[in-house]
PDB file of C-alpha atoms and ligand atoms in Angstrom:
ATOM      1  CA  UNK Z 130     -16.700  17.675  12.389  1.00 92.00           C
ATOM      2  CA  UNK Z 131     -16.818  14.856  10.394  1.00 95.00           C
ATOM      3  CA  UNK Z 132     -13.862  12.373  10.737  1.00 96.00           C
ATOM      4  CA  UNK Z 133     -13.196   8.649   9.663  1.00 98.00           C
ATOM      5  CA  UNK Z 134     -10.255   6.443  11.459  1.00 97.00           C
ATOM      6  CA  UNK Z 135      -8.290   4.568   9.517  1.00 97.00           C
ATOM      7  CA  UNK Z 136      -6.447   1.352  10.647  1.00 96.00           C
ATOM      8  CA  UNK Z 137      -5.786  -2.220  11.323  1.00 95.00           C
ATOM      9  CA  UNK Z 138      -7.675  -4.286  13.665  1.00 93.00           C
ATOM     10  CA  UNK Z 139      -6.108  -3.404  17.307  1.00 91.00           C
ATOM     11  CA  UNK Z 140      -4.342  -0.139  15.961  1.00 94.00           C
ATOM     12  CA  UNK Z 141      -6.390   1.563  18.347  1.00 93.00           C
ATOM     13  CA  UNK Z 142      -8.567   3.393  15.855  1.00 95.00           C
ATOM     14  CA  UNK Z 143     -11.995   2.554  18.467  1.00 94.00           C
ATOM     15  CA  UNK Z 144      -9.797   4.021  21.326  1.00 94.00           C
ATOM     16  CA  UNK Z 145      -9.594   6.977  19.782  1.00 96.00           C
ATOM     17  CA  UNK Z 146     -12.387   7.740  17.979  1.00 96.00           C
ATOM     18  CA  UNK Z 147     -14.290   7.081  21.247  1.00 94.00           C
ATOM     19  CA  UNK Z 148     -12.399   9.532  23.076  1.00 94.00           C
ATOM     20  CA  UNK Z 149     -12.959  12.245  20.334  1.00 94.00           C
ATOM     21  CA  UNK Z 150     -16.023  11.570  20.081  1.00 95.00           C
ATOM     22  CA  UNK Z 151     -16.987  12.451  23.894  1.00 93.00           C
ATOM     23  CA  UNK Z 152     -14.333  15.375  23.744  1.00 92.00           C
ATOM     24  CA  UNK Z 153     -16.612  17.077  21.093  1.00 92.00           C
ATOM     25  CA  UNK Z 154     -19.552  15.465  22.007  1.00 93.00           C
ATOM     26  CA  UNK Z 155     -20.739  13.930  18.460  1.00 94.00           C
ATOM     27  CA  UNK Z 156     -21.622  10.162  18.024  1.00 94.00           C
ATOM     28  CA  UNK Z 157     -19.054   7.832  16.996  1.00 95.00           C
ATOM     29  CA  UNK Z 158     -19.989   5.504  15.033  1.00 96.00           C
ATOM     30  CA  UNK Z 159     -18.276   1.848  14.916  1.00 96.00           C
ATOM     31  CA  UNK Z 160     -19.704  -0.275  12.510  1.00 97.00           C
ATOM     32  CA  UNK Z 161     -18.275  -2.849  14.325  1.00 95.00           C
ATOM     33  CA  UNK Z 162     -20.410  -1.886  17.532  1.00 94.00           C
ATOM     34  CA  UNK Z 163     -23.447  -1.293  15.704  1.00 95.00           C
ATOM     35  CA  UNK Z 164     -23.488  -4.697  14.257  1.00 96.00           C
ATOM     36  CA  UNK Z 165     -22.464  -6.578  17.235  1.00 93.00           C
ATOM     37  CA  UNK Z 166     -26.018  -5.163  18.913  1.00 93.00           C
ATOM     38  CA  UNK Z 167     -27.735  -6.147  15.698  1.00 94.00           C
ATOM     39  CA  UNK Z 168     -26.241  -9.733  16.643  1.00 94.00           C
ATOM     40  CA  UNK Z 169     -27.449  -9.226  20.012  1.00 93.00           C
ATOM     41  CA  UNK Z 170     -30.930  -8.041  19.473  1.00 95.00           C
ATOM     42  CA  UNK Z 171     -31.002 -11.443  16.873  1.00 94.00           C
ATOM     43  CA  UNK Z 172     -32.497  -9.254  14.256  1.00 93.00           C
ATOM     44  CA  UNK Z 173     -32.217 -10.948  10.702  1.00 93.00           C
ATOM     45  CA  UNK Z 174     -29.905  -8.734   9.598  1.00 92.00           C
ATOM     46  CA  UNK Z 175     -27.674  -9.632  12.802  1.00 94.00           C
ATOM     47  CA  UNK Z 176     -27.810 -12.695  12.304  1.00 95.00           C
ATOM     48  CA  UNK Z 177     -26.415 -12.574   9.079  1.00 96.00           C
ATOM     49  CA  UNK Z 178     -23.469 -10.493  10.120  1.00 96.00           C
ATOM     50  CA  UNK Z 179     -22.549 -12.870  12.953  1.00 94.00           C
ATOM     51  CA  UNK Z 180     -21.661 -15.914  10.993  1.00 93.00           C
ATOM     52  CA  UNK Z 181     -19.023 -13.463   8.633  1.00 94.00           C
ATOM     53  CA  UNK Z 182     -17.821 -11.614  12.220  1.00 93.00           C
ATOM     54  CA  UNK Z 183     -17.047 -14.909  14.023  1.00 89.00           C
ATOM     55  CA  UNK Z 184     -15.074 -15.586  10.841  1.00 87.00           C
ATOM     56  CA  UNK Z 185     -12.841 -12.474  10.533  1.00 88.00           C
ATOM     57  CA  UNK Z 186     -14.815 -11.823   7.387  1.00 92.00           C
ATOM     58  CA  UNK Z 187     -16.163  -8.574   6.275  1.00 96.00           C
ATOM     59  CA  UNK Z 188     -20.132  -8.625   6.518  1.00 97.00           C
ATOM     60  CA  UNK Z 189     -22.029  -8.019   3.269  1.00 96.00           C
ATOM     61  CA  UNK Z 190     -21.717  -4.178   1.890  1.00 93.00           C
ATOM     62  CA  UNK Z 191     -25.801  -4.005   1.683  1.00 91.00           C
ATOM     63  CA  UNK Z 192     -25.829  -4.425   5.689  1.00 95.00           C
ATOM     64  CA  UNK Z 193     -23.037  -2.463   6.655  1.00 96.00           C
ATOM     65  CA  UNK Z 194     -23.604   0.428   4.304  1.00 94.00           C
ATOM     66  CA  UNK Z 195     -27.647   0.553   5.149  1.00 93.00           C
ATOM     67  CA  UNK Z 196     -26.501   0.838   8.976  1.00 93.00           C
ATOM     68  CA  UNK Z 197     -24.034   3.960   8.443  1.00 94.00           C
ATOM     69  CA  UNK Z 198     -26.781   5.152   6.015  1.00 93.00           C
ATOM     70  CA  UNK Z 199     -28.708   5.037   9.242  1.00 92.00           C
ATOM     71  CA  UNK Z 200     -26.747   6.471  11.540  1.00 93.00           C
ATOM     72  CA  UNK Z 201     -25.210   9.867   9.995  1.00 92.00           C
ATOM     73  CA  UNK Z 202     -28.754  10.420   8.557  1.00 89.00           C
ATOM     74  CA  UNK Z 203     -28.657  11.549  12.642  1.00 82.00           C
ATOM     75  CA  UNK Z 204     -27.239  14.634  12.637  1.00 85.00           C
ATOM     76  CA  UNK Z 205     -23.978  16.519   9.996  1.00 89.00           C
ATOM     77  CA  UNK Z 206     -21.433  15.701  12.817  1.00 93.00           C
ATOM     78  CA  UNK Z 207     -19.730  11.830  13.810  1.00 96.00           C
ATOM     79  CA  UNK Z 208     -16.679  10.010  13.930  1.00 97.00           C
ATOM     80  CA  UNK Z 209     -16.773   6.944  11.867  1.00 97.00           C
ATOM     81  CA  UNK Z 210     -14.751   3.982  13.322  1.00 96.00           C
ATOM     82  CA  UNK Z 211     -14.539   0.341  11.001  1.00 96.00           C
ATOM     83  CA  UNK Z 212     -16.069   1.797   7.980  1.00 97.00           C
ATOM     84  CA  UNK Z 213     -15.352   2.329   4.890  1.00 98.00           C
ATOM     85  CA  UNK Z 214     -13.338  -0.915   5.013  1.00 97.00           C
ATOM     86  CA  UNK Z 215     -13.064  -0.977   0.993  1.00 96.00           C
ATOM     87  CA  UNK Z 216     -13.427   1.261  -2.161  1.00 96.00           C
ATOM     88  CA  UNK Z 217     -16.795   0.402  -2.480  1.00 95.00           C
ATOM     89  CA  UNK Z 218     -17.998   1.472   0.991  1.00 97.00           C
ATOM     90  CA  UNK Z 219     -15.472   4.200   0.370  1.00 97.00           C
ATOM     91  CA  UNK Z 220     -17.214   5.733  -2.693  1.00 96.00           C
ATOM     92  CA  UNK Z 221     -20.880   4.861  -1.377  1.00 96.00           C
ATOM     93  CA  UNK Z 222     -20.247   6.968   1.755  1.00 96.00           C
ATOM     94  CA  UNK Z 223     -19.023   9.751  -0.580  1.00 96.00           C
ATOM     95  CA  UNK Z 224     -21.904   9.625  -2.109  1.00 95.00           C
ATOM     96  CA  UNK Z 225     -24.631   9.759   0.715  1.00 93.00           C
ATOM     97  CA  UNK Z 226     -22.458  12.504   2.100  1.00 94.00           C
ATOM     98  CA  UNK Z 227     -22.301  14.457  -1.404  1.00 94.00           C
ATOM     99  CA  UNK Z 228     -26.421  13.832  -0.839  1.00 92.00           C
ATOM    100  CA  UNK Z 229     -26.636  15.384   2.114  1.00 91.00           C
ATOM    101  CA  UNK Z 230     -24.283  18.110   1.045  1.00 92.00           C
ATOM    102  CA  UNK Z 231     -21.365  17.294   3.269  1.00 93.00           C
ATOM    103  CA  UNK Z 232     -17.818  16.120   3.176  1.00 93.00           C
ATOM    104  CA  UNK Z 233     -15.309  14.477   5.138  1.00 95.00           C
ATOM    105  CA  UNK Z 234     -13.005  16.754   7.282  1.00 94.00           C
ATOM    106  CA  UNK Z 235     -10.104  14.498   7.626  1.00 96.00           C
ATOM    107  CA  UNK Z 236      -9.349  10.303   7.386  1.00 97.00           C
ATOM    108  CA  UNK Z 237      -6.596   9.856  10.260  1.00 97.00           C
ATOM    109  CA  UNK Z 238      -5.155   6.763   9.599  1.00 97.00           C
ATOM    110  CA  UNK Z 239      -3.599   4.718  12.526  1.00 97.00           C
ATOM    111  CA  UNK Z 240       0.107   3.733  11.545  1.00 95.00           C
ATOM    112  CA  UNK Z 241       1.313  -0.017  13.462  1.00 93.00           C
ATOM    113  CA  UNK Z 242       3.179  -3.100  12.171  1.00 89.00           C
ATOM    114  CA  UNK Z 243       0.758  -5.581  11.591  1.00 85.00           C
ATOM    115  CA  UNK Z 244       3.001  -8.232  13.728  1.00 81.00           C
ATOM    116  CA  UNK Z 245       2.738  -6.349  16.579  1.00 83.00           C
ATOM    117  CA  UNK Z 246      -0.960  -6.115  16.732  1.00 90.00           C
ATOM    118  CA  UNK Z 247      -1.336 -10.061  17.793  1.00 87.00           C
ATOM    119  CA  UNK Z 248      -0.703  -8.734  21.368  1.00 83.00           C
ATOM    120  CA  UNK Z 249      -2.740  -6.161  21.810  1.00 86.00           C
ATOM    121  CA  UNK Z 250      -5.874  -7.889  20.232  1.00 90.00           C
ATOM    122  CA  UNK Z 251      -5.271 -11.072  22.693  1.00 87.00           C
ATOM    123  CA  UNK Z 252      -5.195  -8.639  25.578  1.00 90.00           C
ATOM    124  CA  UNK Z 253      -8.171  -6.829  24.554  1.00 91.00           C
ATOM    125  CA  UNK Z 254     -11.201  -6.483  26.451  1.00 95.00           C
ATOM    126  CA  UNK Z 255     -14.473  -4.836  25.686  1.00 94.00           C
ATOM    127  CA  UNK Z 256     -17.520  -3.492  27.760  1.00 96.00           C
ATOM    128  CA  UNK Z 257     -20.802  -5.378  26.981  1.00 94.00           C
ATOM    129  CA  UNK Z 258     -22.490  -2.148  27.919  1.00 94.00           C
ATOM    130  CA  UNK Z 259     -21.143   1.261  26.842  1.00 94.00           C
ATOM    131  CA  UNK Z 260     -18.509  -0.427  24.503  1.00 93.00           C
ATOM    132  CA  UNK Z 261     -15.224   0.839  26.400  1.00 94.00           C
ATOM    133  CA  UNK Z 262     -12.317  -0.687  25.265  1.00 94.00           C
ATOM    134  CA  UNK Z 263      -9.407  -1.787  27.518  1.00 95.00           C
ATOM    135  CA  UNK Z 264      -6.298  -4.026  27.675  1.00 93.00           C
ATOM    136  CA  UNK Z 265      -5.216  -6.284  30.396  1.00 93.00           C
ATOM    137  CA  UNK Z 266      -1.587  -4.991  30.163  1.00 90.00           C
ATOM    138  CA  UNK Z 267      -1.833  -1.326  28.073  1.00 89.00           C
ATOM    139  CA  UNK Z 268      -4.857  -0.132  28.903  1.00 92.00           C
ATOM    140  CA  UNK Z 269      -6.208  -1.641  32.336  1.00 95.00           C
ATOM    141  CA  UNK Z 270      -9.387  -1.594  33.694  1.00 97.00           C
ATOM    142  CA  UNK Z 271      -9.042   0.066  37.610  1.00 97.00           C
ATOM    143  CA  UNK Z 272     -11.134  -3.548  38.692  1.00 97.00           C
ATOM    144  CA  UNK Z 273      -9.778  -6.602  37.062  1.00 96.00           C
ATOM    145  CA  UNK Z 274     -12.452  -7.665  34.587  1.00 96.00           C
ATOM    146  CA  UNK Z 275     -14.868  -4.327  35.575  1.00 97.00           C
ATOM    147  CA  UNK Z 276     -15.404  -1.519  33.034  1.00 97.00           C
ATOM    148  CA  UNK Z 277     -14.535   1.613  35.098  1.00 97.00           C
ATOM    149  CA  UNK Z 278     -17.557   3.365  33.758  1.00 94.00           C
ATOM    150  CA  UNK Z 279     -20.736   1.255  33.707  1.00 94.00           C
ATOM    151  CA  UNK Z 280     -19.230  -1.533  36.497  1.00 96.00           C
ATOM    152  CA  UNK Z 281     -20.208  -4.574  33.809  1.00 96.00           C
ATOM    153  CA  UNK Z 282     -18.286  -7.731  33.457  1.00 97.00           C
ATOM    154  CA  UNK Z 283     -15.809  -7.204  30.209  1.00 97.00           C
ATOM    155  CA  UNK Z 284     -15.591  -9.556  27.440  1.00 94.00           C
ATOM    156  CA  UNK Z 285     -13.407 -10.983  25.209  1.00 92.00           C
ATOM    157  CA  UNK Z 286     -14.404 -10.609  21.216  1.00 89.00           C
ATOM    158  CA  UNK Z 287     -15.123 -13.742  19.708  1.00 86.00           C
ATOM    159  CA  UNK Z 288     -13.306 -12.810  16.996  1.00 87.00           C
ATOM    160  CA  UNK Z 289     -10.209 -11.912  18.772  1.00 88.00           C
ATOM    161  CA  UNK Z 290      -8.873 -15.299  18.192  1.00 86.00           C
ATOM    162  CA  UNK Z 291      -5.522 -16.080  16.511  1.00 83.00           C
ATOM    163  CA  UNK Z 292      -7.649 -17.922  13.251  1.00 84.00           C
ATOM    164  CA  UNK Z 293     -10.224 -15.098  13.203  1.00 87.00           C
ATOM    165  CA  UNK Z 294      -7.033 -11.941  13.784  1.00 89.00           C
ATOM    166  CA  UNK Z 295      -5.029 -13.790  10.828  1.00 89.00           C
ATOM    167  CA  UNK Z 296      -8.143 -13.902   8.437  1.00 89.00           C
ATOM    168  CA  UNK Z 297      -8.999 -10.270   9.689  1.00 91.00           C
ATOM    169  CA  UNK Z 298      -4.955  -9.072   8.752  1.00 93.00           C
ATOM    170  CA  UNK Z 299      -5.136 -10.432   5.335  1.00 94.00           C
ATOM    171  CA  UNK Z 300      -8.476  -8.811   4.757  1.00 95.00           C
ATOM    172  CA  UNK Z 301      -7.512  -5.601   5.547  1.00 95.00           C
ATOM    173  CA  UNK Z 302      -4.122  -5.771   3.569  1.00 95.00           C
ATOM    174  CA  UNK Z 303      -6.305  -6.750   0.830  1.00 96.00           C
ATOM    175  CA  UNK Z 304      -9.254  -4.708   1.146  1.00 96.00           C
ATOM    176  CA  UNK Z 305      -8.697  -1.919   3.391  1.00 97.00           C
ATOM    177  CA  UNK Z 306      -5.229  -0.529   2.808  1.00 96.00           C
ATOM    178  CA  UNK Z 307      -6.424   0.628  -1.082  1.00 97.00           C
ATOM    179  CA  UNK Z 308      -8.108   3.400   1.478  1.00 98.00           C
ATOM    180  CA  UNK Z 309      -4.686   5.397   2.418  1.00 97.00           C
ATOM    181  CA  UNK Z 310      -4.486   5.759  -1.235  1.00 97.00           C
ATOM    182  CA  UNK Z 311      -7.460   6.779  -2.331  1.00 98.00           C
ATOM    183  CA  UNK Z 312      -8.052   9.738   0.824  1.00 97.00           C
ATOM    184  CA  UNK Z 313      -4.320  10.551   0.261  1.00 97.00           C
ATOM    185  CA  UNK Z 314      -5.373  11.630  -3.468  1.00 97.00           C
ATOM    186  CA  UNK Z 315      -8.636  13.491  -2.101  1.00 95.00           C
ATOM    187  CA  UNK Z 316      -5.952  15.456   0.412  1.00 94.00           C
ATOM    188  CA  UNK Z 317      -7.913  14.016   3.398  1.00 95.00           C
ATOM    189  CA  UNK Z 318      -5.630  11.635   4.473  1.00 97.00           C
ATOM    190  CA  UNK Z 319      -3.746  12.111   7.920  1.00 97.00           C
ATOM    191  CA  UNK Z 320      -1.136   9.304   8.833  1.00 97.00           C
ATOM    192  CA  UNK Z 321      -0.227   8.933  12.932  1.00 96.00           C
ATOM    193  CA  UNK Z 322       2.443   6.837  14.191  1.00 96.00           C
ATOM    194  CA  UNK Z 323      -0.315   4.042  16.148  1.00 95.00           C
ATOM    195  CA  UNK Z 324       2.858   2.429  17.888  1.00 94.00           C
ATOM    196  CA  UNK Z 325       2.984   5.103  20.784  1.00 95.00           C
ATOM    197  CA  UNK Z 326       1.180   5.347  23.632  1.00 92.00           C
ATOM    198  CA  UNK Z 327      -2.951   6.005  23.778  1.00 92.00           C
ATOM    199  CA  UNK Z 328      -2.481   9.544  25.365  1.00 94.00           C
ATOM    200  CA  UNK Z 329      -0.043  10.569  23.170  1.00 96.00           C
ATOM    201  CA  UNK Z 330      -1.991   9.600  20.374  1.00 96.00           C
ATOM    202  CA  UNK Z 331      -5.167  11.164  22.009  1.00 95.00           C
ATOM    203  CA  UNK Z 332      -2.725  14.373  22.434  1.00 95.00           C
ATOM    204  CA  UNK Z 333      -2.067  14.710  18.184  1.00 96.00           C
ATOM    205  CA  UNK Z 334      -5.967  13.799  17.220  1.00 96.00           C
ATOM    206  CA  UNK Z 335      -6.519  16.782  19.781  1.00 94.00           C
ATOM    207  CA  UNK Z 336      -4.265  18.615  17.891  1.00 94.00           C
ATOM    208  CA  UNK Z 337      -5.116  18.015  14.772  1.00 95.00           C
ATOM    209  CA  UNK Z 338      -9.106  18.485  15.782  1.00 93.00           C
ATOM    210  CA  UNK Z 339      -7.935  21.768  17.074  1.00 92.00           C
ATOM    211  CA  UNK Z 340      -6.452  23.282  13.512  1.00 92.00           C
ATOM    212  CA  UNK Z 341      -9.190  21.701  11.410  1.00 91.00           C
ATOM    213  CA  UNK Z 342     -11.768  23.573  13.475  1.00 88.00           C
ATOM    214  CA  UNK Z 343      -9.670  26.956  13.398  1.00 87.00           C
ATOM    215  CA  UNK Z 344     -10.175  26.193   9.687  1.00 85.00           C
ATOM    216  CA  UNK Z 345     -14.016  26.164  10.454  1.00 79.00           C
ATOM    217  CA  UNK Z 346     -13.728  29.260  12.328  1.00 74.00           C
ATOM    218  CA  UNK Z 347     -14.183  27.334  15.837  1.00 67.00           C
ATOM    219  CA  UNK Z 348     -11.963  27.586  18.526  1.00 59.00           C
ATOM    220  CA  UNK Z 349     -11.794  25.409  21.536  1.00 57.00           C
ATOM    221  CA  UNK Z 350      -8.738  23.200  23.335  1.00 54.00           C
ATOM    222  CA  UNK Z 351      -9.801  19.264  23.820  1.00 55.00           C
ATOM    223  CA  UNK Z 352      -8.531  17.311  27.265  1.00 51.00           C
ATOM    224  CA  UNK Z 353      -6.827  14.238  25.926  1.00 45.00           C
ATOM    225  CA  UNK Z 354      -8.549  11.978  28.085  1.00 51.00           C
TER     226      UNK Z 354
HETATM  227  P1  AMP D 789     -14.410  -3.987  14.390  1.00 68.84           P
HETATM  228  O1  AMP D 789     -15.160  -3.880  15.687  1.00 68.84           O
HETATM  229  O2  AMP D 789     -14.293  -2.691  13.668  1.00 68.84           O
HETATM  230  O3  AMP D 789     -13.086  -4.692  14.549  1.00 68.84           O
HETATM  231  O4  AMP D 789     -15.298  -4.931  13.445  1.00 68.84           O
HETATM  232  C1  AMP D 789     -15.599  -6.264  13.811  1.00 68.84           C
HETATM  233  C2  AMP D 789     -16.121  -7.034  12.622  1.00 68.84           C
HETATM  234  O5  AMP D 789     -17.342  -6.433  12.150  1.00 68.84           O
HETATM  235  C3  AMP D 789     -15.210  -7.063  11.402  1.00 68.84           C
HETATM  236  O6  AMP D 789     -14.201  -8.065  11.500  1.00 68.84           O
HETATM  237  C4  AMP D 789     -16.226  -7.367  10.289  1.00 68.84           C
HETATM  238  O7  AMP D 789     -16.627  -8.725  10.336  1.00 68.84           O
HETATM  239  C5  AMP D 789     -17.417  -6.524  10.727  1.00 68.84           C
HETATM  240  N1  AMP D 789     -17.336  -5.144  10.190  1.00 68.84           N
HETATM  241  C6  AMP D 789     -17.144  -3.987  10.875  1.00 68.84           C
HETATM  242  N2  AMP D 789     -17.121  -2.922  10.052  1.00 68.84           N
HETATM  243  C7  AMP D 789     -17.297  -3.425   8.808  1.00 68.84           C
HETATM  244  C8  AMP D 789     -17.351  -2.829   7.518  1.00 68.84           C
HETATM  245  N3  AMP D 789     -17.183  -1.509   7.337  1.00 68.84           N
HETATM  246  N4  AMP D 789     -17.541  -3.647   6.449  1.00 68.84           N
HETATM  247  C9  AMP D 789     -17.712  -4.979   6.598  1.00 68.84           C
HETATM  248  N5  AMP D 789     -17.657  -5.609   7.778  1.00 68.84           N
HETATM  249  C10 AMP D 789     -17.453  -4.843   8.885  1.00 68.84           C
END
């Protein structure tokens, strides 16, 4: 299965993919997540992303798109989370994939009102280890400030600030939402309502996993979470 989420920053697309990607047991992989550990590990490449990250800005195309390059060269299966964010990365993932004769099974795109997302980023709170996302009011950790799985202290993104989430909304107007369009004209494109709750969300990807792999010829039924 090969699947790309589609969204706004906070629409929930990480929470998802994440738990899709352990129902079916392929890697998902956030560009986001992959270039925060690049930051981490202070390699020159991470480096570079950090100063556009801390900025809301969208780290140069040759970085981001040698990462995924990287990462699906792994294996035919993944869910890809944060990329493409524009119609360049859009067409240069095409491309590899075309390469590596593959295609994309479905884009779901994550449906919320940008002024409702100001909330939900301010609340959010990340694991430093295994990358589990939670929110202090929608999404709780069981421990206040504990990730349920690995125990670690969670953080708050540095770039879930209110100067960094405005820059981050007008880049994605701008830059991202050209996307909808362009998988809606492949016939890829699959548009959920992002405002409801994360289970019930979890409970249409399932769904929607479910017919695309009777499609493949695969049946199986996916716990939501
Ligand atoms: P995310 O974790 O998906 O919210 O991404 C955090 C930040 O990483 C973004 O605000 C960008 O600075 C950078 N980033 C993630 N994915 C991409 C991408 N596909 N293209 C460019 N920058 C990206």
């Amino acid at each position: 299965m090969r699947i790309v989420f589609l969204g706004p920053p906070g629409s929930g697309k990480g929470t998802q993919a994440q738990v899709i990607a352990r129902s079916l047991g392929i890697p998902q992989i956030s560009t986001g997540d992959l270039l925060r550990e690049a930051a981490d590990k202070g390699t020159p490449a991470g480096t570079k992303a950090q100063e556009y990250m801390e900025r809301g800005a969208l780290v140069p195309d040759s970085i981001v798109i040698e990462l995924v390059r990287e990462a699906i060269s792994n294996g035919d299966q993944f869910i890809l989370d944060g990329f493409p964010r524009t119609l360049e990365q859009a067409t240069t993932l095409d491309d590899v994939l075309e390469e590596m004769n593959l295609a994309l099974d479905a884009v779901i795109s994550i449906d919320v009102p940008l002024d409702s997302l100001v909330e939900r980023l301010s609340g959010r709170l990340t694991c430093p280890e295994c990358n589990a996302i939670y929110h202090t009011s929608y999404n709780p950790p069981r421990q206040k400030g504990l990730c349920d799985t690995c125990g670690e202290d969670l953080y708050q993104r540095a770039d879930d600030t209110p100067g960094a989430i405005t820059h981050r909304f007008e880049i994605y107007k701008k830059q991202t939402t050209p996307l909808i369009q362009y998988y809606k004209d492949k016939g890829t494109l699959i548009t959920l309502d992002g405002t409801r709750s994360i289970d019930e969300i979890s409970a249409e990807v399932g769904g929607i996993i479910t017919r695309l792999e009777k499609d493949h010829g695969v049946q199986r039924s996916y716990p939501s979470r």
